[in-house]
Short mmCIF file of N, CA and C in Angstrom, two decimals:
data_model
loop_
_atom_site.label_atom_id
_atom_site.label_comp_id
_atom_site.label_asym_id
_atom_site.label_seq_id
_atom_site.Cartn_x
_atom_site.Cartn_y
_atom_site.Cartn_z
N MET A 807 0.02 14.95 -0.11
CA MET A 807 1.20 15.63 -0.03
C MET A 807 2.23 15.14 -1.18
N ASN A 808 2.89 16.01 -1.82
CA ASN A 808 3.76 15.59 -2.86
C ASN A 808 5.08 15.11 -2.32
N ARG A 809 5.56 14.04 -2.86
CA ARG A 809 7.01 13.59 -2.45
C ARG A 809 8.01 14.51 -3.00
N LYS A 810 9.15 14.52 -2.32
CA LYS A 810 10.29 15.31 -2.79
C LYS A 810 10.73 14.63 -4.17
N LYS A 811 11.12 15.45 -5.04
CA LYS A 811 11.76 14.93 -6.30
C LYS A 811 13.22 14.68 -6.03
N THR A 812 13.71 13.67 -6.58
CA THR A 812 15.12 13.28 -6.38
C THR A 812 15.89 13.71 -7.59
N ILE A 813 17.04 14.37 -7.35
CA ILE A 813 17.97 14.72 -8.38
C ILE A 813 19.19 13.86 -8.31
N TYR A 814 19.67 13.26 -9.46
CA TYR A 814 20.98 12.66 -9.53
C TYR A 814 21.86 13.77 -9.93
N LEU A 815 22.87 14.00 -9.07
CA LEU A 815 23.97 14.98 -9.48
C LEU A 815 25.18 14.37 -10.15
N ALA A 816 25.26 14.48 -11.42
CA ALA A 816 26.39 13.88 -12.15
C ALA A 816 27.40 14.95 -12.32
N GLY A 817 28.67 14.52 -12.25
CA GLY A 817 29.71 15.41 -12.57
C GLY A 817 31.06 14.67 -12.14
N PRO A 818 32.21 15.33 -12.61
CA PRO A 818 33.41 14.64 -12.24
C PRO A 818 33.75 14.75 -10.77
N LEU A 819 34.49 13.72 -10.27
CA LEU A 819 34.71 13.64 -8.87
C LEU A 819 36.03 13.20 -8.40
N PHE A 820 37.05 13.83 -9.16
CA PHE A 820 38.33 13.26 -9.09
C PHE A 820 39.39 14.32 -8.42
N SER A 821 38.98 15.51 -8.19
CA SER A 821 39.88 16.42 -7.48
C SER A 821 39.09 17.02 -6.31
N HIS A 822 39.94 17.68 -5.44
CA HIS A 822 39.26 18.33 -4.23
C HIS A 822 38.37 19.26 -4.65
N ALA A 823 38.71 20.08 -5.76
CA ALA A 823 37.89 21.15 -6.22
C ALA A 823 36.45 20.63 -6.77
N GLU A 824 36.57 19.52 -7.42
CA GLU A 824 35.39 18.96 -8.05
C GLU A 824 34.49 18.31 -6.99
N LEU A 825 35.02 17.69 -6.03
CA LEU A 825 34.36 17.16 -4.93
C LEU A 825 33.67 18.23 -4.14
N GLU A 826 34.38 19.32 -3.79
CA GLU A 826 33.79 20.43 -3.11
C GLU A 826 32.69 21.12 -3.86
N TYR A 827 32.78 21.32 -5.23
CA TYR A 827 31.82 21.84 -5.99
C TYR A 827 30.54 21.07 -5.98
N ASN A 828 30.78 19.73 -6.06
CA ASN A 828 29.54 18.74 -6.14
C ASN A 828 28.80 18.96 -4.79
N CYS A 829 29.49 19.06 -3.64
CA CYS A 829 28.83 19.24 -2.34
C CYS A 829 28.16 20.55 -2.23
N LYS A 830 28.77 21.58 -2.79
CA LYS A 830 28.14 22.84 -2.78
C LYS A 830 26.77 22.86 -3.64
N LEU A 831 26.75 22.30 -4.73
CA LEU A 831 25.60 22.04 -5.62
C LEU A 831 24.59 21.27 -4.77
N LYS A 832 25.00 20.20 -4.20
CA LYS A 832 24.07 19.27 -3.44
C LYS A 832 23.39 20.17 -2.36
N ASP A 833 24.19 20.93 -1.55
CA ASP A 833 23.59 21.76 -0.51
C ASP A 833 22.60 22.71 -1.00
N LEU A 834 22.87 23.40 -2.20
CA LEU A 834 21.93 24.35 -2.72
C LEU A 834 20.64 23.64 -3.14
N LEU A 835 20.69 22.51 -3.76
CA LEU A 835 19.54 21.75 -4.22
C LEU A 835 18.72 21.13 -2.97
N LEU A 836 19.39 20.78 -1.99
CA LEU A 836 18.65 20.33 -0.72
C LEU A 836 17.92 21.54 -0.12
N LYS A 837 18.46 22.64 -0.15
CA LYS A 837 17.84 23.95 0.36
C LYS A 837 16.58 24.33 -0.45
N LYS A 838 16.57 23.91 -1.72
CA LYS A 838 15.38 24.15 -2.53
C LYS A 838 14.29 22.94 -2.34
N GLY A 839 14.60 22.11 -1.52
CA GLY A 839 13.48 21.04 -1.18
C GLY A 839 13.63 19.73 -1.98
N PHE A 840 14.65 19.52 -2.72
CA PHE A 840 14.89 18.24 -3.39
C PHE A 840 15.71 17.28 -2.55
N SER A 841 15.52 15.89 -2.90
CA SER A 841 16.38 14.94 -2.42
C SER A 841 17.58 14.85 -3.51
N VAL A 842 18.72 14.61 -3.07
CA VAL A 842 19.87 14.57 -4.00
C VAL A 842 20.68 13.29 -3.86
N PHE A 843 20.86 12.50 -4.94
CA PHE A 843 21.78 11.43 -4.95
C PHE A 843 23.12 11.94 -5.57
N LEU A 844 24.16 11.83 -4.70
CA LEU A 844 25.51 12.36 -5.02
C LEU A 844 26.45 11.03 -5.04
N PRO A 845 26.91 10.64 -6.16
CA PRO A 845 27.78 9.49 -6.31
C PRO A 845 28.94 9.39 -5.40
N GLN A 846 29.65 10.49 -5.13
CA GLN A 846 30.72 10.41 -4.34
C GLN A 846 30.41 10.12 -2.80
N GLU A 847 29.07 10.37 -2.57
CA GLU A 847 28.69 9.92 -1.10
C GLU A 847 27.81 8.73 -1.24
N ASP A 848 26.76 8.76 -2.01
CA ASP A 848 25.72 7.71 -2.01
C ASP A 848 26.18 6.45 -2.64
N ALA A 849 27.08 6.46 -3.62
CA ALA A 849 27.49 5.23 -4.26
C ALA A 849 29.04 4.94 -3.72
N GLU A 850 29.41 5.71 -2.71
CA GLU A 850 30.76 5.58 -2.15
C GLU A 850 31.88 5.58 -3.26
N ASP A 851 31.70 6.42 -4.18
CA ASP A 851 32.67 6.42 -5.38
C ASP A 851 33.92 7.33 -4.78
N THR A 852 34.78 6.68 -4.11
CA THR A 852 35.95 7.24 -3.58
C THR A 852 37.32 6.48 -3.93
N ILE A 853 38.35 7.10 -3.74
CA ILE A 853 39.53 6.48 -4.12
C ILE A 853 39.87 5.21 -3.32
N ASP A 854 39.46 5.21 -2.10
CA ASP A 854 39.52 3.99 -1.18
C ASP A 854 38.71 2.83 -1.77
N GLU A 855 37.48 3.13 -2.20
CA GLU A 855 36.59 2.06 -2.71
C GLU A 855 37.15 1.56 -4.08
N ARG A 856 37.64 2.46 -4.86
CA ARG A 856 38.23 1.96 -6.07
C ARG A 856 39.50 1.18 -5.99
N GLU A 857 40.25 1.60 -4.93
CA GLU A 857 41.41 0.70 -4.57
C GLU A 857 41.06 -0.70 -4.15
N LYS A 858 39.83 -0.81 -3.56
CA LYS A 858 39.35 -2.04 -3.09
C LYS A 858 38.75 -2.96 -4.20
N LEU A 859 38.86 -2.31 -5.45
CA LEU A 859 38.38 -2.92 -6.61
C LEU A 859 36.76 -3.07 -6.44
N ASN A 860 36.11 -2.10 -6.00
CA ASN A 860 34.60 -2.13 -5.75
C ASN A 860 33.96 -1.48 -6.95
N GLN A 861 34.47 -1.43 -8.21
CA GLN A 861 33.82 -0.77 -9.32
C GLN A 861 32.56 -1.22 -9.66
N GLU A 862 32.35 -2.61 -9.59
CA GLU A 862 30.99 -3.08 -9.87
C GLU A 862 29.89 -2.65 -8.84
N CYS A 863 30.26 -2.57 -7.68
CA CYS A 863 29.34 -2.09 -6.68
C CYS A 863 29.05 -0.61 -6.79
N ILE A 864 30.11 0.18 -7.15
CA ILE A 864 29.97 1.61 -7.37
C ILE A 864 29.00 1.78 -8.62
N PHE A 865 29.30 1.07 -9.68
CA PHE A 865 28.49 1.20 -10.93
C PHE A 865 27.05 0.85 -10.63
N ASN A 866 26.73 -0.17 -9.98
CA ASN A 866 25.45 -0.58 -9.62
C ASN A 866 24.69 0.34 -8.85
N LYS A 867 25.30 1.00 -7.80
CA LYS A 867 24.73 1.95 -6.98
C LYS A 867 24.39 3.17 -7.84
N CYS A 868 25.34 3.52 -8.70
CA CYS A 868 25.01 4.67 -9.55
C CYS A 868 23.81 4.48 -10.50
N VAL A 869 23.73 3.36 -11.07
CA VAL A 869 22.69 2.93 -11.93
C VAL A 869 21.34 2.98 -11.18
N GLU A 870 21.37 2.45 -9.93
CA GLU A 870 20.14 2.56 -9.08
C GLU A 870 19.81 3.90 -8.78
N GLY A 871 20.78 4.69 -8.52
CA GLY A 871 20.54 6.22 -8.31
C GLY A 871 19.99 6.92 -9.43
N LEU A 872 20.40 6.46 -10.52
CA LEU A 872 19.79 7.16 -11.84
C LEU A 872 18.41 6.64 -12.03
N ASP A 873 18.19 5.39 -11.86
CA ASP A 873 16.82 4.84 -11.99
C ASP A 873 15.91 5.45 -11.00
N GLY A 874 16.27 5.73 -9.86
CA GLY A 874 15.35 6.24 -8.76
C GLY A 874 15.27 7.73 -8.77
N SER A 875 15.98 8.47 -9.70
CA SER A 875 15.91 9.88 -9.83
C SER A 875 14.67 10.30 -10.80
N ASP A 876 14.32 11.58 -10.43
CA ASP A 876 13.42 12.18 -11.41
C ASP A 876 14.10 13.14 -12.40
N ILE A 877 15.11 13.59 -11.96
CA ILE A 877 15.78 14.70 -12.75
C ILE A 877 17.36 14.45 -12.61
N VAL A 878 18.14 14.77 -13.66
CA VAL A 878 19.53 14.71 -13.53
C VAL A 878 20.09 16.15 -13.66
N VAL A 879 20.97 16.55 -12.80
CA VAL A 879 21.74 17.72 -12.91
C VAL A 879 23.16 17.37 -13.25
N ALA A 880 23.66 17.81 -14.31
CA ALA A 880 25.09 17.35 -14.83
C ALA A 880 26.10 18.55 -14.87
N VAL A 881 27.08 18.46 -14.24
CA VAL A 881 28.12 19.43 -14.22
C VAL A 881 28.97 19.24 -15.55
N LEU A 882 29.07 20.20 -16.42
CA LEU A 882 29.57 20.10 -17.74
C LEU A 882 30.87 20.92 -17.96
N ASP A 883 31.51 21.28 -16.81
CA ASP A 883 32.74 22.12 -16.83
C ASP A 883 33.85 21.30 -17.42
N GLY A 884 34.88 21.94 -18.01
CA GLY A 884 36.01 21.26 -18.49
C GLY A 884 36.18 21.50 -20.06
N VAL A 885 37.29 21.18 -20.51
CA VAL A 885 37.49 21.26 -21.93
C VAL A 885 36.44 20.29 -22.69
N ASP A 886 36.21 19.25 -22.14
CA ASP A 886 35.25 18.29 -22.67
C ASP A 886 34.60 17.73 -21.42
N VAL A 887 33.24 17.31 -21.52
CA VAL A 887 32.61 16.69 -20.50
C VAL A 887 33.17 15.40 -20.00
N ASP A 888 33.24 15.24 -18.72
CA ASP A 888 33.71 14.08 -18.02
C ASP A 888 33.04 12.89 -18.72
N SER A 889 33.85 11.82 -18.95
CA SER A 889 33.34 10.64 -19.57
C SER A 889 32.23 9.93 -18.75
N GLY A 890 32.40 9.81 -17.54
CA GLY A 890 31.35 9.11 -16.68
C GLY A 890 30.06 10.01 -16.65
N THR A 891 30.21 11.29 -16.67
CA THR A 891 29.08 12.27 -16.78
C THR A 891 28.39 12.09 -18.01
N ALA A 892 29.20 12.00 -19.06
CA ALA A 892 28.56 11.82 -20.43
C ALA A 892 27.77 10.40 -20.55
N TRP A 893 28.21 9.45 -19.87
CA TRP A 893 27.48 8.20 -19.88
C TRP A 893 26.18 8.32 -19.02
N GLU A 894 26.26 9.01 -17.89
CA GLU A 894 25.07 9.22 -17.12
C GLU A 894 24.06 10.05 -17.83
N ILE A 895 24.50 11.01 -18.56
CA ILE A 895 23.57 11.80 -19.36
C ILE A 895 22.85 10.92 -20.43
N GLY A 896 23.62 10.15 -21.22
CA GLY A 896 23.07 9.26 -22.14
C GLY A 896 22.11 8.26 -21.58
N TYR A 897 22.41 7.76 -20.39
CA TYR A 897 21.51 6.78 -19.75
C TYR A 897 20.28 7.42 -19.36
N ALA A 898 20.33 8.61 -18.73
CA ALA A 898 19.14 9.45 -18.29
C ALA A 898 18.32 9.73 -19.57
N TYR A 899 19.03 10.10 -20.58
CA TYR A 899 18.19 10.42 -21.88
C TYR A 899 17.44 9.24 -22.35
N ALA A 900 18.17 8.10 -22.33
CA ALA A 900 17.33 6.74 -22.77
C ALA A 900 16.29 6.51 -21.90
N LYS A 901 16.32 6.81 -20.65
CA LYS A 901 15.33 6.60 -19.71
C LYS A 901 14.22 7.65 -19.60
N GLU A 902 14.31 8.64 -20.58
CA GLU A 902 13.50 9.77 -20.64
C GLU A 902 13.38 10.66 -19.38
N LYS A 903 14.53 10.83 -18.76
CA LYS A 903 14.58 11.65 -17.51
C LYS A 903 15.20 13.03 -17.97
N PRO A 904 14.60 14.07 -17.53
CA PRO A 904 15.13 15.42 -17.92
C PRO A 904 16.55 15.62 -17.32
N VAL A 905 17.45 16.27 -18.21
CA VAL A 905 18.81 16.52 -17.70
C VAL A 905 19.01 18.00 -17.90
N ILE A 906 19.41 18.53 -16.79
CA ILE A 906 19.82 19.96 -16.84
C ILE A 906 21.34 20.08 -16.69
N GLY A 907 22.03 20.76 -17.63
CA GLY A 907 23.39 20.90 -17.58
C GLY A 907 23.67 22.21 -16.83
N VAL A 908 24.86 22.28 -16.07
CA VAL A 908 25.32 23.45 -15.55
C VAL A 908 26.85 23.59 -16.08
N ARG A 909 27.14 24.69 -16.63
CA ARG A 909 28.51 24.90 -17.18
C ARG A 909 28.96 26.26 -16.71
N THR A 910 29.80 26.29 -15.86
CA THR A 910 30.42 27.70 -15.32
C THR A 910 31.69 27.96 -16.08
N ASP A 911 32.17 27.08 -16.85
CA ASP A 911 33.26 27.10 -17.54
C ASP A 911 33.06 28.06 -18.83
N PHE A 912 33.78 29.19 -19.01
CA PHE A 912 33.59 30.06 -20.13
C PHE A 912 34.19 29.61 -21.50
N ARG A 913 34.91 28.57 -21.44
CA ARG A 913 35.48 28.11 -22.73
C ARG A 913 34.44 27.48 -23.55
N SER A 914 34.59 27.56 -24.93
CA SER A 914 33.41 26.94 -25.75
C SER A 914 34.27 26.19 -26.80
N LEU A 915 33.47 25.18 -27.41
CA LEU A 915 34.02 24.45 -28.51
C LEU A 915 33.81 25.35 -29.86
N SER A 916 34.55 24.94 -30.82
CA SER A 916 34.44 25.75 -32.08
C SER A 916 32.98 25.77 -32.70
N ASP A 917 32.21 24.56 -32.32
CA ASP A 917 30.98 24.55 -33.04
C ASP A 917 29.81 24.52 -32.00
N GLY A 918 30.01 25.00 -30.76
CA GLY A 918 28.97 25.08 -29.74
C GLY A 918 29.55 25.15 -28.33
N ILE A 919 28.63 25.16 -27.37
CA ILE A 919 29.09 25.38 -25.92
C ILE A 919 29.59 23.96 -25.47
N VAL A 920 28.96 22.93 -25.70
CA VAL A 920 29.32 21.59 -25.34
C VAL A 920 29.30 20.62 -26.58
N ASN A 921 29.65 19.48 -26.38
CA ASN A 921 29.54 18.42 -27.45
C ASN A 921 28.13 18.37 -27.93
N LEU A 922 27.88 18.24 -29.20
CA LEU A 922 26.63 18.16 -29.82
C LEU A 922 25.70 17.12 -29.13
N MET A 923 26.25 15.96 -29.05
CA MET A 923 25.46 14.80 -28.41
C MET A 923 24.93 15.16 -27.02
N ILE A 924 25.76 15.81 -26.18
CA ILE A 924 25.40 16.21 -24.88
C ILE A 924 24.39 17.43 -25.06
N GLU A 925 24.62 18.37 -25.83
CA GLU A 925 23.80 19.49 -25.98
C GLU A 925 22.37 19.04 -26.39
N MET A 926 22.24 18.07 -27.19
CA MET A 926 20.86 17.63 -27.68
C MET A 926 20.27 16.68 -26.64
N ALA A 927 20.90 16.11 -25.70
CA ALA A 927 20.36 15.27 -24.75
C ALA A 927 19.93 16.07 -23.42
N ILE A 928 20.26 17.38 -23.30
CA ILE A 928 19.81 18.07 -22.05
C ILE A 928 18.63 18.96 -22.50
N VAL A 929 17.91 19.23 -21.48
CA VAL A 929 16.73 20.13 -21.62
C VAL A 929 16.93 21.52 -21.33
N ALA A 930 17.99 21.84 -20.77
CA ALA A 930 18.47 23.27 -20.33
C ALA A 930 19.81 23.24 -19.97
N LEU A 931 20.48 24.46 -20.07
CA LEU A 931 21.92 24.69 -19.78
C LEU A 931 22.00 25.92 -19.03
N ALA A 932 22.41 25.78 -17.69
CA ALA A 932 22.57 26.85 -16.72
C ALA A 932 24.06 27.33 -16.92
N LYS A 933 24.31 28.66 -16.74
CA LYS A 933 25.64 29.19 -16.75
C LYS A 933 26.23 29.38 -15.34
N ASP A 934 25.42 29.25 -14.37
CA ASP A 934 25.95 29.31 -13.00
C ASP A 934 24.78 28.80 -12.01
N GLU A 935 25.21 28.68 -10.75
CA GLU A 935 24.34 28.13 -9.76
C GLU A 935 22.94 28.93 -9.77
N ASP A 936 22.89 30.23 -9.68
CA ASP A 936 21.73 30.98 -9.65
C ASP A 936 20.80 30.57 -10.80
N GLU A 937 21.37 30.47 -11.93
CA GLU A 937 20.46 30.11 -13.05
C GLU A 937 19.96 28.66 -13.00
N LEU A 938 20.83 27.85 -12.49
CA LEU A 938 20.30 26.33 -12.26
C LEU A 938 19.16 26.31 -11.30
N LEU A 939 19.27 27.14 -10.21
CA LEU A 939 18.23 27.07 -9.20
C LEU A 939 16.98 27.67 -9.67
N LYS A 940 16.92 28.56 -10.56
CA LYS A 940 15.75 29.07 -11.27
C LYS A 940 15.11 28.01 -12.25
N MET A 941 16.05 27.35 -13.01
CA MET A 941 15.69 26.43 -13.93
C MET A 941 15.00 25.20 -13.17
N ILE A 942 15.58 24.80 -12.15
CA ILE A 942 15.15 23.54 -11.45
C ILE A 942 13.81 23.74 -10.82
N GLU A 943 13.25 24.87 -10.52
CA GLU A 943 11.95 25.15 -9.98
C GLU A 943 10.92 24.60 -10.92
N LYS A 944 11.15 24.59 -12.21
CA LYS A 944 10.19 24.07 -13.21
C LYS A 944 9.79 22.60 -12.98
N PHE A 945 10.71 21.94 -12.26
CA PHE A 945 10.65 20.54 -12.20
C PHE A 945 10.29 19.98 -10.82
N ARG A 946 9.77 20.98 -10.00
CA ARG A 946 9.44 20.75 -8.64
C ARG A 946 8.25 19.90 -8.64
#
């Protein structure tokens, strides 16, 4: 029997909208049969934990989550990619883990859809959740 593949879900987690969107994506990926590491839950990356100065613990849990993942799905919305998400993409790339970006934001840079370094580090870029779910099937 094949084990479930684990997805590390990278993305900004600083507003209610971002937190809710991350949970929505997690639920969609779980329904597709994947395990999902979501930093805001699994690394307890919350305002309360940051106020307790648990940054090192949060960081270590995120690195462990990345190391234990098979695939990274990265939310790339915004004027520029969230800096933590960019770091997670670079780390995954260095570890030779496939990264699929999802960008629902219709804004684009003058020279591309996302930053060149991000664009070259991902294996695919979905424009919405439906496209992401189709792409992720290739990695089952």
